[in-house]
Amino acid sequence: MWRVLIVLGWLYVAVMMALAQAFHPEGGLLSAAFVLLAYGLAPVALILYVLGTPARRQARRAREQAEQAQQQPAPAPGGGEAAGGAAAGDDASARPSGG
């Protein structure tokens, strides 16, 4: 919430500077537009980008963790082994008997 107040206050001052430039006898609309861009929009965009870095970093880490969780296969119930100690893909009936 405090970011919004800072941005609104900064833009208010920048708009007042641009209006003063526009209505000055030696000023004009083009110079007022440059004042608004140089003193208003560019600094606000830079500050919001820098202040938003931690949130972007946190969102990126959460997204990467979710992707890693989806890529890892879920473990089979019982630790991946069938009853009797044989591996899941091992078929005991296919082996020839030793006797």
JSON list of C-alpha atoms in Angstrom, two decimals:
[
{"chain": "A", "resi": 1, "resn": "MET", "atom": "CA", "xyz": [0.00, 0.00, 0.00]},
{"chain": "A", "resi": 2, "resn": "TRP", "atom": "CA", "xyz": [2.83, 2.38, 0.80]},
{"chain": "A", "resi": 3, "resn": "ARG", "atom": "CA", "xyz": [4.24, 1.90, -2.72]},
{"chain": "A", "resi": 4, "resn": "VAL", "atom": "CA", "xyz": [1.01, 3.16, -4.23]},
{"chain": "A", "resi": 5, "resn": "LEU", "atom": "CA", "xyz": [1.13, 6.31, -2.08]},
{"chain": "A", "resi": 6, "resn": "ILE", "atom": "CA", "xyz": [4.74, 6.99, -3.03]},
{"chain": "A", "resi": 7, "resn": "VAL", "atom": "CA", "xyz": [4.00, 6.49, -6.73]},
{"chain": "A", "resi": 8, "resn": "LEU", "atom": "CA", "xyz": [0.93, 8.71, -6.62]},
{"chain": "A", "resi": 9, "resn": "GLY", "atom": "CA", "xyz": [2.80, 11.44, -4.77]},
{"chain": "A", "resi": 10, "resn": "TRP", "atom": "CA", "xyz": [5.73, 11.29, -7.19]},
{"chain": "A", "resi": 11, "resn": "LEU", "atom": "CA", "xyz": [3.45, 11.38, -10.23]},
{"chain": "A", "resi": 12, "resn": "TYR", "atom": "CA", "xyz": [1.49, 14.29, -8.75]},
{"chain": "A", "resi": 13, "resn": "VAL", "atom": "CA", "xyz": [4.67, 16.33, -8.48]},
{"chain": "A", "resi": 14, "resn": "ALA", "atom": "CA", "xyz": [5.77, 15.30, -11.99]},
{"chain": "A", "resi": 15, "resn": "VAL", "atom": "CA", "xyz": [2.38, 16.29, -13.46]},
{"chain": "A", "resi": 16, "resn": "MET", "atom": "CA", "xyz": [2.53, 19.67, -11.70]},
{"chain": "A", "resi": 17, "resn": "MET", "atom": "CA", "xyz": [6.03, 20.23, -13.10]},
{"chain": "A", "resi": 18, "resn": "ALA", "atom": "CA", "xyz": [4.80, 19.30, -16.59]},
{"chain": "A", "resi": 19, "resn": "LEU", "atom": "CA", "xyz": [1.83, 21.66, -16.28]},
{"chain": "A", "resi": 20, "resn": "ALA", "atom": "CA", "xyz": [4.11, 24.47, -15.14]},
{"chain": "A", "resi": 21, "resn": "GLN", "atom": "CA", "xyz": [6.34, 23.79, -18.13]},
{"chain": "A", "resi": 22, "resn": "ALA", "atom": "CA", "xyz": [3.39, 23.69, -20.53]},
{"chain": "A", "resi": 23, "resn": "PHE", "atom": "CA", "xyz": [1.92, 27.01, -19.36]},
{"chain": "A", "resi": 24, "resn": "HIS", "atom": "CA", "xyz": [5.22, 28.85, -19.06]},
{"chain": "A", "resi": 25, "resn": "PRO", "atom": "CA", "xyz": [5.67, 31.53, -21.75]},
{"chain": "A", "resi": 26, "resn": "GLU", "atom": "CA", "xyz": [8.88, 29.91, -22.97]},
{"chain": "A", "resi": 27, "resn": "GLY", "atom": "CA", "xyz": [7.60, 26.34, -22.50]},
{"chain": "A", "resi": 28, "resn": "GLY", "atom": "CA", "xyz": [5.44, 24.15, -24.65]},
{"chain": "A", "resi": 29, "resn": "LEU", "atom": "CA", "xyz": [3.61, 20.85, -24.84]},
{"chain": "A", "resi": 30, "resn": "LEU", "atom": "CA", "xyz": [6.62, 19.00, -26.18]},
{"chain": "A", "resi": 31, "resn": "SER", "atom": "CA", "xyz": [8.84, 20.12, -23.33]},
{"chain": "A", "resi": 32, "resn": "ALA", "atom": "CA", "xyz": [6.04, 19.29, -20.86]},
{"chain": "A", "resi": 33, "resn": "ALA", "atom": "CA", "xyz": [5.84, 15.79, -22.31]},
{"chain": "A", "resi": 34, "resn": "PHE", "atom": "CA", "xyz": [9.60, 15.36, -21.88]},
{"chain": "A", "resi": 35, "resn": "VAL", "atom": "CA", "xyz": [9.39, 16.61, -18.31]},
{"chain": "A", "resi": 36, "resn": "LEU", "atom": "CA", "xyz": [6.61, 14.12, -17.56]},
{"chain": "A", "resi": 37, "resn": "LEU", "atom": "CA", "xyz": [8.60, 11.27, -19.09]},
{"chain": "A", "resi": 38, "resn": "ALA", "atom": "CA", "xyz": [11.96, 12.21, -17.61]},
{"chain": "A", "resi": 39, "resn": "TYR", "atom": "CA", "xyz": [10.82, 13.18, -14.11]},
{"chain": "A", "resi": 40, "resn": "GLY", "atom": "CA", "xyz": [7.67, 11.09, -13.78]},
{"chain": "A", "resi": 41, "resn": "LEU", "atom": "CA", "xyz": [7.20, 7.90, -15.72]},
{"chain": "A", "resi": 42, "resn": "ALA", "atom": "CA", "xyz": [10.81, 6.76, -16.15]},
{"chain": "A", "resi": 43, "resn": "PRO", "atom": "CA", "xyz": [11.78, 7.04, -12.46]},
{"chain": "A", "resi": 44, "resn": "VAL", "atom": "CA", "xyz": [8.51, 5.45, -11.32]},
{"chain": "A", "resi": 45, "resn": "ALA", "atom": "CA", "xyz": [8.97, 2.53, -13.71]},
{"chain": "A", "resi": 46, "resn": "LEU", "atom": "CA", "xyz": [12.55, 2.03, -12.51]},
{"chain": "A", "resi": 47, "resn": "ILE", "atom": "CA", "xyz": [11.61, 2.18, -8.83]},
{"chain": "A", "resi": 48, "resn": "LEU", "atom": "CA", "xyz": [8.68, -0.21, -9.26]},
{"chain": "A", "resi": 49, "resn": "TYR", "atom": "CA", "xyz": [10.90, -2.64, -11.16]},
{"chain": "A", "resi": 50, "resn": "VAL", "atom": "CA", "xyz": [13.58, -2.58, -8.46]},
{"chain": "A", "resi": 51, "resn": "LEU", "atom": "CA", "xyz": [11.09, -2.86, -5.60]},
{"chain": "A", "resi": 52, "resn": "GLY", "atom": "CA", "xyz": [9.32, -5.73, -7.36]},
{"chain": "A", "resi": 53, "resn": "THR", "atom": "CA", "xyz": [12.50, -7.84, -7.67]},
{"chain": "A", "resi": 54, "resn": "PRO", "atom": "CA", "xyz": [11.99, -9.88, -4.46]},
{"chain": "A", "resi": 55, "resn": "ALA", "atom": "CA", "xyz": [8.43, -10.78, -5.46]},
{"chain": "A", "resi": 56, "resn": "ARG", "atom": "CA", "xyz": [9.52, -11.82, -8.95]},
{"chain": "A", "resi": 57, "resn": "ARG", "atom": "CA", "xyz": [12.36, -13.90, -7.49]},
{"chain": "A", "resi": 58, "resn": "GLN", "atom": "CA", "xyz": [10.00, -15.64, -5.07]},
{"chain": "A", "resi": 59, "resn": "ALA", "atom": "CA", "xyz": [7.48, -16.37, -7.84]},
{"chain": "A", "resi": 60, "resn": "ARG", "atom": "CA", "xyz": [10.23, -17.76, -10.08]},
{"chain": "A", "resi": 61, "resn": "ARG", "atom": "CA", "xyz": [11.51, -20.06, -7.32]},
{"chain": "A", "resi": 62, "resn": "ALA", "atom": "CA", "xyz": [8.00, -21.31, -6.57]},
{"chain": "A", "resi": 63, "resn": "ARG", "atom": "CA", "xyz": [7.40, -21.98, -10.27]},
{"chain": "A", "resi": 64, "resn": "GLU", "atom": "CA", "xyz": [10.71, -23.87, -10.57]},
{"chain": "A", "resi": 65, "resn": "GLN", "atom": "CA", "xyz": [9.91, -25.97, -7.50]},
{"chain": "A", "resi": 66, "resn": "ALA", "atom": "CA", "xyz": [6.49, -26.82, -8.92]},
{"chain": "A", "resi": 67, "resn": "GLU", "atom": "CA", "xyz": [8.05, -27.84, -12.23]},
{"chain": "A", "resi": 68, "resn": "GLN", "atom": "CA", "xyz": [10.61, -30.03, -10.44]},
{"chain": "A", "resi": 69, "resn": "ALA", "atom": "CA", "xyz": [7.87, -31.67, -8.40]},
{"chain": "A", "resi": 70, "resn": "GLN", "atom": "CA", "xyz": [5.95, -32.48, -11.59]},
{"chain": "A", "resi": 71, "resn": "GLN", "atom": "CA", "xyz": [9.01, -33.92, -13.34]},
{"chain": "A", "resi": 72, "resn": "GLN", "atom": "CA", "xyz": [9.96, -36.31, -10.53]},
{"chain": "A", "resi": 73, "resn": "PRO", "atom": "CA", "xyz": [8.04, -39.61, -10.70]},
{"chain": "A", "resi": 74, "resn": "ALA", "atom": "CA", "xyz": [5.95, -40.50, -7.71]},
{"chain": "A", "resi": 75, "resn": "PRO", "atom": "CA", "xyz": [7.42, -43.39, -5.68]},
{"chain": "A", "resi": 76, "resn": "ALA", "atom": "CA", "xyz": [5.54, -46.67, -5.84]},
{"chain": "A", "resi": 77, "resn": "PRO", "atom": "CA", "xyz": [3.73, -47.81, -2.70]},
{"chain": "A", "resi": 78, "resn": "GLY", "atom": "CA", "xyz": [5.91, -50.02, -0.54]},
{"chain": "A", "resi": 79, "resn": "GLY", "atom": "CA", "xyz": [9.18, -48.43, -1.57]},
{"chain": "A", "resi": 80, "resn": "GLY", "atom": "CA", "xyz": [9.13, -49.69, -5.16]},
{"chain": "A", "resi": 81, "resn": "GLU", "atom": "CA", "xyz": [9.40, -53.40, -4.34]},
{"chain": "A", "resi": 82, "resn": "ALA", "atom": "CA", "xyz": [6.75, -56.06, -4.73]},
{"chain": "A", "resi": 83, "resn": "ALA", "atom": "CA", "xyz": [5.84, -58.42, -1.93]},
{"chain": "A", "resi": 84, "resn": "GLY", "atom": "CA", "xyz": [8.46, -61.07, -1.35]},
{"chain": "A", "resi": 85, "resn": "GLY", "atom": "CA", "xyz": [11.44, -58.82, -1.94]},
{"chain": "A", "resi": 86, "resn": "ALA", "atom": "CA", "xyz": [11.52, -59.09, -5.75]},
{"chain": "A", "resi": 87, "resn": "ALA", "atom": "CA", "xyz": [11.76, -55.94, -7.83]},
{"chain": "A", "resi": 88, "resn": "ALA", "atom": "CA", "xyz": [8.57, -54.70, -9.45]},
{"chain": "A", "resi": 89, "resn": "GLY", "atom": "CA", "xyz": [9.66, -55.64, -12.97]},
{"chain": "A", "resi": 90, "resn": "ASP", "atom": "CA", "xyz": [11.08, -59.01, -11.89]},
{"chain": "A", "resi": 91, "resn": "ASP", "atom": "CA", "xyz": [8.79, -61.95, -12.67]},
{"chain": "A", "resi": 92, "resn": "ALA", "atom": "CA", "xyz": [9.71, -64.98, -10.56]},
{"chain": "A", "resi": 93, "resn": "SER", "atom": "CA", "xyz": [7.57, -67.40, -12.62]},
{"chain": "A", "resi": 94, "resn": "ALA", "atom": "CA", "xyz": [9.57, -66.67, -15.78]},
{"chain": "A", "resi": 95, "resn": "ARG", "atom": "CA", "xyz": [12.78, -68.06, -14.27]},
{"chain": "A", "resi": 96, "resn": "PRO", "atom": "CA", "xyz": [13.62, -71.71, -14.71]},
{"chain": "A", "resi": 97, "resn": "SER", "atom": "CA", "xyz": [13.55, -73.65, -11.50]},
{"chain": "A", "resi": 98, "resn": "GLY", "atom": "CA", "xyz": [16.86, -74.81, -10.17]},
{"chain": "A", "resi": 99, "resn": "GLY", "atom": "CA", "xyz": [15.85, -78.40, -9.45]}
]
